[in-house]
Amino acid sequence: MKNLPIHSPYFEQLLREFDKEIKTKEYSNGSSMYPRCAREFLFFLENMGLSSIKEVKATEIIAYYEYLRERPNQRKEGGLSDSMIRHQLFSLRLFFDYLLETQQIENSPVRLPKFQIGKYKERNICSIEEMKQIYEVCETKRDRALISIAYGCGLRRSEIEKLNTSDVLLHKGVLVVREGKGGKYRTIPLSNNSLKDLKEYIIYERPKYFSSGQFEQSQAFFISNNGLRVRGVKHNERLKYLIGKTQNLELLGKEITLHCLRHSFATHLLDNGASIEFVQKLLGHSEIDTAHIYSKKRKQRLAFMNQAYPISQNGTSSNI
């Protein structure tokens, strides 16, 4: 790792300055590794075609994290250990903190996300075809509205539960999350299909859930047959029922929840060319959750790895 070739004099200068900073501060725990880890990151950037540290965005940090998860271990069989990946990410945090302190960047694109290492369980997602099947088995306009908000807007379960009729601005074609995670406010544009589903539910079906002569007191967007706010656990139970109706055994085996639909929404947006930053804004993340979330395309990652770590004739990765 320490011999990875960097051709940019600018990157080499950054490394020398960072190495000097580390020695000055006398970090005791693995300090000799920090500049080496920074070298590998800069090597990665060069291979991605970047020539300035100012070009680095959250997208590159996520790509690097995924690269670390995939790259072979140079000393033994298998990949990097969880502890080594943690060390790499901590080194990267120190590197960008140094760049901030020395005013070589104005703000860090990486306030390094909370990467999940080790026992993180990858969240299942639905394919587009499976989402179509779920829509097809909806029995009510409320069902379709639920799927359109969870999948079509990417709301969290708690956000769906708290949603009020005043938060769905049909005339503007947007949905407002007034108090998302961390108390953050955001607006989400509605697609034509989502707008249609929400409009039909709120105008033609929702009023029917109030008993005859009952004054509509609940401001909740989703109400039960008794006119009360529907709780998140009930929404998940309804989703499970709809998935059962599809009779798709593969889909049933995925144990899909509302949060899985949120991840499906993000993944499908990225697959269709949306940027990480755009998806981050829609989902209301103050930091990009890079634990697999919404990964960059595997083909790009593997293409870089094949270039950086070519496979020798005996089937093992050659040392650099």
Short mmCIF file of C-alpha atoms in Angstrom, two decimals:
data_model
loop_
_atom_site.label_atom_id
_atom_site.label_comp_id
_atom_site.label_asym_id
_atom_site.label_seq_id
_atom_site.Cartn_x
_atom_site.Cartn_y
_atom_site.Cartn_z
CA MET A 1 0.00 0.00 0.00
CA LYS A 2 2.82 2.41 0.84
CA ASN A 3 4.31 1.98 -2.66
CA LEU A 4 1.18 2.86 -4.60
CA PRO A 5 2.30 5.15 -7.42
CA ILE A 6 0.94 8.71 -7.49
CA HIS A 7 1.92 10.77 -10.51
CA SER A 8 0.49 14.12 -9.46
CA PRO A 9 3.06 16.44 -7.81
CA TYR A 10 0.11 18.21 -6.20
CA PHE A 11 -1.09 15.01 -4.52
CA GLU A 12 2.46 14.12 -3.47
CA GLN A 13 2.81 17.55 -1.84
CA LEU A 14 -0.45 17.04 0.05
CA LEU A 15 0.87 13.72 1.34
CA ARG A 16 4.17 15.20 2.52
CA GLU A 17 2.35 17.99 4.36
CA PHE A 18 -0.13 15.56 5.93
CA ASP A 19 2.68 13.24 7.02
CA LYS A 20 4.45 16.17 8.67
CA GLU A 21 1.22 17.16 10.45
CA ILE A 22 0.70 13.65 11.78
CA LYS A 23 4.26 13.51 13.12
CA THR A 24 3.88 16.94 14.71
CA LYS A 25 0.71 15.94 16.56
CA GLU A 26 2.31 12.65 17.61
CA TYR A 27 -0.67 10.42 17.12
CA SER A 28 0.16 7.25 18.97
CA ASN A 29 -2.28 4.71 17.61
CA GLY A 30 -1.24 3.57 14.16
CA SER A 31 0.04 7.00 13.18
CA SER A 32 2.45 5.61 10.60
CA MET A 33 -0.52 4.16 8.77
CA TYR A 34 -2.45 7.41 8.36
CA PRO A 35 -0.36 8.84 5.50
CA ARG A 36 -0.32 5.41 3.82
CA CYS A 37 -4.11 5.29 3.91
CA ALA A 38 -4.25 8.83 2.53
CA ARG A 39 -1.90 7.72 -0.26
CA GLU A 40 -4.25 4.92 -1.23
CA PHE A 41 -7.17 7.37 -1.31
CA LEU A 42 -5.24 9.77 -3.58
CA PHE A 43 -4.20 6.83 -5.75
CA PHE A 44 -7.89 5.97 -6.02
CA LEU A 45 -8.75 9.57 -7.02
CA GLU A 46 -6.08 9.58 -9.74
CA ASN A 47 -7.45 6.38 -11.19
CA MET A 48 -10.92 7.95 -11.15
CA GLY A 49 -9.58 10.87 -13.18
CA LEU A 50 -9.64 13.53 -10.44
CA SER A 51 -6.75 15.97 -10.23
CA SER A 52 -7.72 18.21 -7.31
CA ILE A 53 -8.83 17.47 -3.77
CA LYS A 54 -11.43 20.21 -4.23
CA GLU A 55 -13.22 18.00 -6.76
CA VAL A 56 -14.01 15.37 -4.13
CA LYS A 57 -17.67 15.07 -3.23
CA ALA A 58 -19.65 12.60 -1.17
CA THR A 59 -20.00 10.48 -4.30
CA GLU A 60 -16.26 9.79 -4.36
CA ILE A 61 -16.20 8.99 -0.64
CA ILE A 62 -18.96 6.43 -1.10
CA ALA A 63 -17.19 4.92 -4.11
CA TYR A 64 -13.98 4.67 -2.07
CA TYR A 65 -15.75 2.97 0.82
CA GLU A 66 -17.22 0.40 -1.55
CA TYR A 67 -13.81 -0.06 -3.17
CA LEU A 68 -12.33 -0.84 0.28
CA ARG A 69 -15.01 -3.44 0.88
CA GLU A 70 -14.14 -5.15 -2.39
CA ARG A 71 -10.39 -4.78 -2.65
CA PRO A 72 -8.24 -7.86 -1.97
CA ASN A 73 -5.91 -8.09 1.00
CA GLN A 74 -2.31 -7.84 -0.17
CA ARG A 75 -0.86 -9.96 2.66
CA LYS A 76 -3.26 -12.88 2.81
CA GLU A 77 -6.28 -14.36 1.10
CA GLY A 78 -9.61 -12.56 1.27
CA GLY A 79 -10.48 -8.91 1.63
CA LEU A 80 -9.71 -6.21 4.16
CA SER A 81 -10.75 -6.84 7.74
CA ASP A 82 -13.41 -4.71 9.40
CA SER A 83 -10.77 -3.14 11.63
CA MET A 84 -8.62 -2.17 8.64
CA ILE A 85 -11.59 -0.57 6.89
CA ARG A 86 -12.31 1.40 10.07
CA HIS A 87 -8.68 2.51 10.19
CA GLN A 88 -8.84 3.60 6.54
CA LEU A 89 -11.95 5.66 7.18
CA PHE A 90 -10.51 7.23 10.33
CA SER A 91 -7.37 8.15 8.39
CA LEU A 92 -9.54 9.77 5.76
CA ARG A 93 -11.34 11.78 8.43
CA LEU A 94 -7.99 13.03 9.78
CA PHE A 95 -6.84 13.89 6.27
CA PHE A 96 -9.89 16.02 5.50
CA ASP A 97 -9.80 17.63 8.93
CA TYR A 98 -6.22 18.66 8.14
CA LEU A 99 -7.26 20.09 4.77
CA LEU A 100 -9.99 22.10 6.49
CA GLU A 101 -7.64 23.41 9.17
CA THR A 102 -5.10 24.53 6.57
CA GLN A 103 -7.87 26.10 4.45
CA GLN A 104 -7.04 23.99 1.43
CA ILE A 105 -10.75 23.23 1.17
CA GLU A 106 -13.59 25.50 2.24
CA ASN A 107 -15.84 22.76 3.56
CA SER A 108 -15.59 19.04 3.78
CA PRO A 109 -17.78 17.04 1.43
CA VAL A 110 -17.31 14.11 3.69
CA ARG A 111 -18.31 14.93 7.23
CA LEU A 112 -17.63 11.26 7.06
CA PRO A 113 -20.87 9.30 7.02
CA LYS A 114 -21.67 6.68 9.60
CA PHE A 115 -20.33 3.71 7.69
CA GLN A 116 -21.67 0.43 9.00
CA ILE A 117 -18.99 -2.21 9.32
CA GLY A 118 -19.18 -5.89 10.16
CA LYS A 119 -22.59 -7.06 11.32
CA TYR A 120 -24.58 -4.62 9.21
CA LYS A 121 -27.37 -6.48 7.45
CA GLU A 122 -27.99 -5.33 3.93
CA ARG A 123 -31.53 -4.07 3.55
CA ASN A 124 -33.58 -5.83 0.90
CA ILE A 125 -35.08 -3.87 -1.95
CA CYS A 126 -37.77 -4.55 -4.51
CA SER A 127 -37.18 -4.64 -8.22
CA ILE A 128 -39.27 -2.38 -10.44
CA GLU A 129 -41.26 -5.40 -11.59
CA GLU A 130 -41.98 -6.38 -7.98
CA MET A 131 -43.15 -2.85 -7.23
CA LYS A 132 -45.56 -3.10 -10.15
CA GLN A 133 -46.93 -6.34 -8.67
CA ILE A 134 -47.52 -4.66 -5.31
CA TYR A 135 -49.39 -1.80 -6.97
CA GLU A 136 -51.51 -4.27 -8.94
CA VAL A 137 -52.82 -6.04 -5.82
CA CYS A 138 -53.83 -2.86 -3.98
CA GLU A 139 -57.47 -3.12 -2.89
CA THR A 140 -58.16 0.51 -2.00
CA LYS A 141 -57.08 3.99 -2.93
CA ARG A 142 -55.53 4.18 0.53
CA ASP A 143 -53.34 1.19 -0.34
CA ARG A 144 -52.09 2.89 -3.49
CA ALA A 145 -51.51 6.15 -1.64
CA LEU A 146 -49.45 4.31 0.99
CA ILE A 147 -47.23 2.67 -1.62
CA SER A 148 -46.89 5.94 -3.52
CA ILE A 149 -45.68 7.75 -0.42
CA ALA A 150 -43.34 5.01 0.82
CA TYR A 151 -41.89 4.13 -2.59
CA GLY A 152 -42.77 7.14 -4.73
CA CYS A 153 -41.61 9.70 -2.13
CA GLY A 154 -39.23 7.70 0.05
CA LEU A 155 -40.70 8.66 3.42
CA ARG A 156 -39.65 6.93 6.62
CA ARG A 157 -42.30 4.95 8.49
CA SER A 158 -42.45 7.57 11.25
CA GLU A 159 -42.85 10.32 8.64
CA ILE A 160 -45.73 8.46 7.01
CA GLU A 161 -47.44 8.10 10.37
CA LYS A 162 -47.07 11.82 11.19
CA LEU A 163 -48.18 13.01 7.74
CA ASN A 164 -51.20 15.37 7.74
CA THR A 165 -53.53 16.39 4.95
CA SER A 166 -52.05 19.90 5.08
CA ASP A 167 -48.65 18.40 4.20
CA VAL A 168 -49.83 17.15 0.81
CA LEU A 169 -50.02 20.19 -1.46
CA LEU A 170 -51.89 18.84 -4.45
CA HIS A 171 -52.08 22.23 -6.17
CA LYS A 172 -48.29 22.56 -6.05
CA GLY A 173 -47.53 18.91 -6.73
CA VAL A 174 -45.32 18.56 -3.65
CA LEU A 175 -45.34 16.76 -0.33
CA VAL A 176 -43.93 18.43 2.78
CA VAL A 177 -42.14 16.62 5.60
CA ARG A 178 -42.32 19.20 8.37
CA GLU A 179 -40.37 17.30 10.98
CA GLY A 180 -38.25 14.49 9.63
CA LYS A 181 -35.36 12.79 11.38
CA GLY A 182 -33.46 15.36 13.42
CA GLY A 183 -36.36 17.79 13.10
CA LYS A 184 -35.46 18.60 9.49
CA TYR A 185 -37.94 20.11 7.04
CA ARG A 186 -37.97 19.10 3.39
CA THR A 187 -40.23 19.14 0.32
CA ILE A 188 -40.56 16.30 -2.14
CA PRO A 189 -41.88 16.72 -5.69
CA LEU A 190 -44.65 14.32 -6.63
CA SER A 191 -44.56 12.34 -9.85
CA ASN A 192 -47.70 12.39 -11.98
CA ASN A 193 -48.62 8.87 -10.87
CA SER A 194 -48.06 9.62 -7.18
CA LEU A 195 -50.01 12.85 -7.46
CA LYS A 196 -52.91 10.96 -9.05
CA ASP A 197 -52.91 8.27 -6.32
CA LEU A 198 -52.82 10.79 -3.46
CA LYS A 199 -55.47 12.98 -5.03
CA GLU A 200 -57.91 10.12 -5.58
CA TYR A 201 -57.44 8.89 -2.02
CA ILE A 202 -57.81 12.24 -0.29
CA ILE A 203 -60.76 13.45 -2.38
CA TYR A 204 -62.76 10.33 -3.13
CA GLU A 205 -61.99 7.76 -0.44
CA ARG A 206 -60.65 9.32 2.75
CA PRO A 207 -63.94 11.10 3.64
CA LYS A 208 -65.72 7.74 3.62
CA TYR A 209 -63.73 6.56 6.63
CA PHE A 210 -65.53 9.04 8.87
CA SER A 211 -68.87 7.72 10.13
CA SER A 212 -72.04 9.38 8.93
CA GLY A 213 -72.44 12.80 10.52
CA GLN A 214 -69.03 12.58 12.18
CA PHE A 215 -67.12 15.85 12.12
CA GLU A 216 -63.73 15.34 10.50
CA GLN A 217 -61.42 16.06 13.42
CA SER A 218 -58.34 14.09 12.46
CA GLN A 219 -55.82 15.95 10.34
CA ALA A 220 -53.95 12.71 9.69
CA PHE A 221 -53.44 11.94 6.04
CA PHE A 222 -53.82 8.21 6.58
CA ILE A 223 -56.83 7.32 8.71
CA SER A 224 -58.30 3.97 9.66
CA ASN A 225 -61.80 2.74 8.91
CA ASN A 226 -62.77 4.36 12.21
CA GLY A 227 -61.42 7.76 11.25
CA LEU A 228 -58.30 7.55 13.43
CA ARG A 229 -54.63 8.09 12.53
CA VAL A 230 -53.04 4.88 11.27
CA ARG A 231 -49.92 3.88 13.18
CA GLY A 232 -46.71 2.84 11.48
CA VAL A 233 -46.91 -0.78 12.58
CA LYS A 234 -50.33 -1.06 10.91
CA HIS A 235 -48.91 0.35 7.68
CA ASN A 236 -46.21 -2.34 7.72
CA GLU A 237 -48.82 -5.02 8.39
CA ARG A 238 -50.83 -3.80 5.41
CA LEU A 239 -47.75 -3.86 3.19
CA LYS A 240 -47.05 -7.44 4.30
CA TYR A 241 -50.63 -8.37 3.43
CA LEU A 242 -50.32 -6.84 -0.05
CA ILE A 243 -47.02 -8.61 -0.69
CA GLY A 244 -48.69 -11.89 0.28
CA LYS A 245 -51.38 -11.22 -2.30
CA THR A 246 -48.77 -11.08 -5.07
CA GLN A 247 -47.99 -14.78 -4.44
CA ASN A 248 -44.43 -13.98 -5.49
CA LEU A 249 -42.35 -16.36 -3.36
CA GLU A 250 -39.09 -14.51 -4.02
CA LEU A 251 -40.66 -11.23 -2.94
CA LEU A 252 -42.16 -12.87 0.14
CA GLY A 253 -38.73 -14.19 1.10
CA LYS A 254 -37.24 -10.71 1.15
CA GLU A 255 -39.20 -9.63 4.24
CA ILE A 256 -39.94 -6.23 2.75
CA THR A 257 -40.90 -3.35 5.07
CA LEU A 258 -41.82 0.27 4.42
CA HIS A 259 -38.17 1.23 4.96
CA CYS A 260 -37.21 -1.29 2.26
CA LEU A 261 -39.50 0.61 -0.13
CA ARG A 262 -37.63 3.81 0.80
CA HIS A 263 -34.35 2.10 -0.13
CA SER A 264 -35.90 0.77 -3.33
CA PHE A 265 -36.94 4.32 -4.23
CA ALA A 266 -33.37 5.60 -3.75
CA THR A 267 -31.77 2.70 -5.59
CA HIS A 268 -34.03 3.04 -8.61
CA LEU A 269 -33.38 6.79 -8.76
CA LEU A 270 -29.62 6.19 -8.83
CA ASP A 271 -29.98 3.46 -11.43
CA ASN A 272 -31.72 6.01 -13.63
CA GLY A 273 -28.95 8.58 -13.32
CA ALA A 274 -29.88 10.65 -10.26
CA SER A 275 -26.94 12.00 -8.26
CA ILE A 276 -26.14 10.93 -4.70
CA GLU A 277 -26.64 14.54 -3.57
CA PHE A 278 -30.13 14.71 -5.15
CA VAL A 279 -31.19 11.46 -3.48
CA GLN A 280 -29.68 12.62 -0.18
CA LYS A 281 -31.82 15.77 -0.31
CA LEU A 282 -35.01 13.86 -1.15
CA LEU A 283 -34.49 11.39 1.68
CA GLY A 284 -33.61 14.03 4.24
CA HIS A 285 -30.16 12.77 5.15
CA SER A 286 -27.89 15.29 6.85
CA GLU A 287 -25.12 12.79 6.23
CA ILE A 288 -25.15 10.23 3.47
CA ASP A 289 -25.75 6.83 4.98
CA THR A 290 -23.20 4.89 3.03
CA ALA A 291 -23.83 1.60 4.58
CA HIS A 292 -24.70 0.17 1.28
CA ILE A 293 -27.27 2.60 0.86
CA TYR A 294 -27.83 3.30 -2.60
CA SER A 295 -24.61 1.99 -3.92
CA LYS A 296 -22.87 3.18 -7.04
CA LYS A 297 -22.96 0.82 -9.93
CA ARG A 298 -20.98 -2.32 -9.34
CA LYS A 299 -19.59 -2.31 -12.86
CA GLN A 300 -17.75 0.96 -12.23
CA ARG A 301 -16.28 -0.36 -9.00
CA LEU A 302 -15.11 -3.63 -10.51
CA ALA A 303 -13.68 -1.87 -13.55
CA PHE A 304 -11.46 0.23 -11.31
CA MET A 305 -10.42 -2.79 -9.22
CA ASN A 306 -9.43 -4.74 -12.29
CA GLN A 307 -7.23 -1.82 -13.29
CA ALA A 308 -5.72 -1.20 -9.86
CA TYR A 309 -5.30 -4.85 -8.87
CA PRO A 310 -4.91 -6.92 -12.07
CA ILE A 311 -5.33 -10.65 -11.76
CA SER A 312 -2.18 -12.63 -12.53
CA GLN A 313 -2.15 -15.86 -14.50
CA ASN A 314 -2.32 -17.99 -11.37
CA GLY A 315 -5.58 -16.35 -10.41
CA THR A 316 -4.27 -14.27 -7.52
CA SER A 317 -4.10 -10.52 -7.28
CA SER A 318 -0.68 -9.09 -8.04
CA ASN A 319 0.98 -6.85 -5.48
CA ILE A 320 1.45 -3.18 -6.24
#
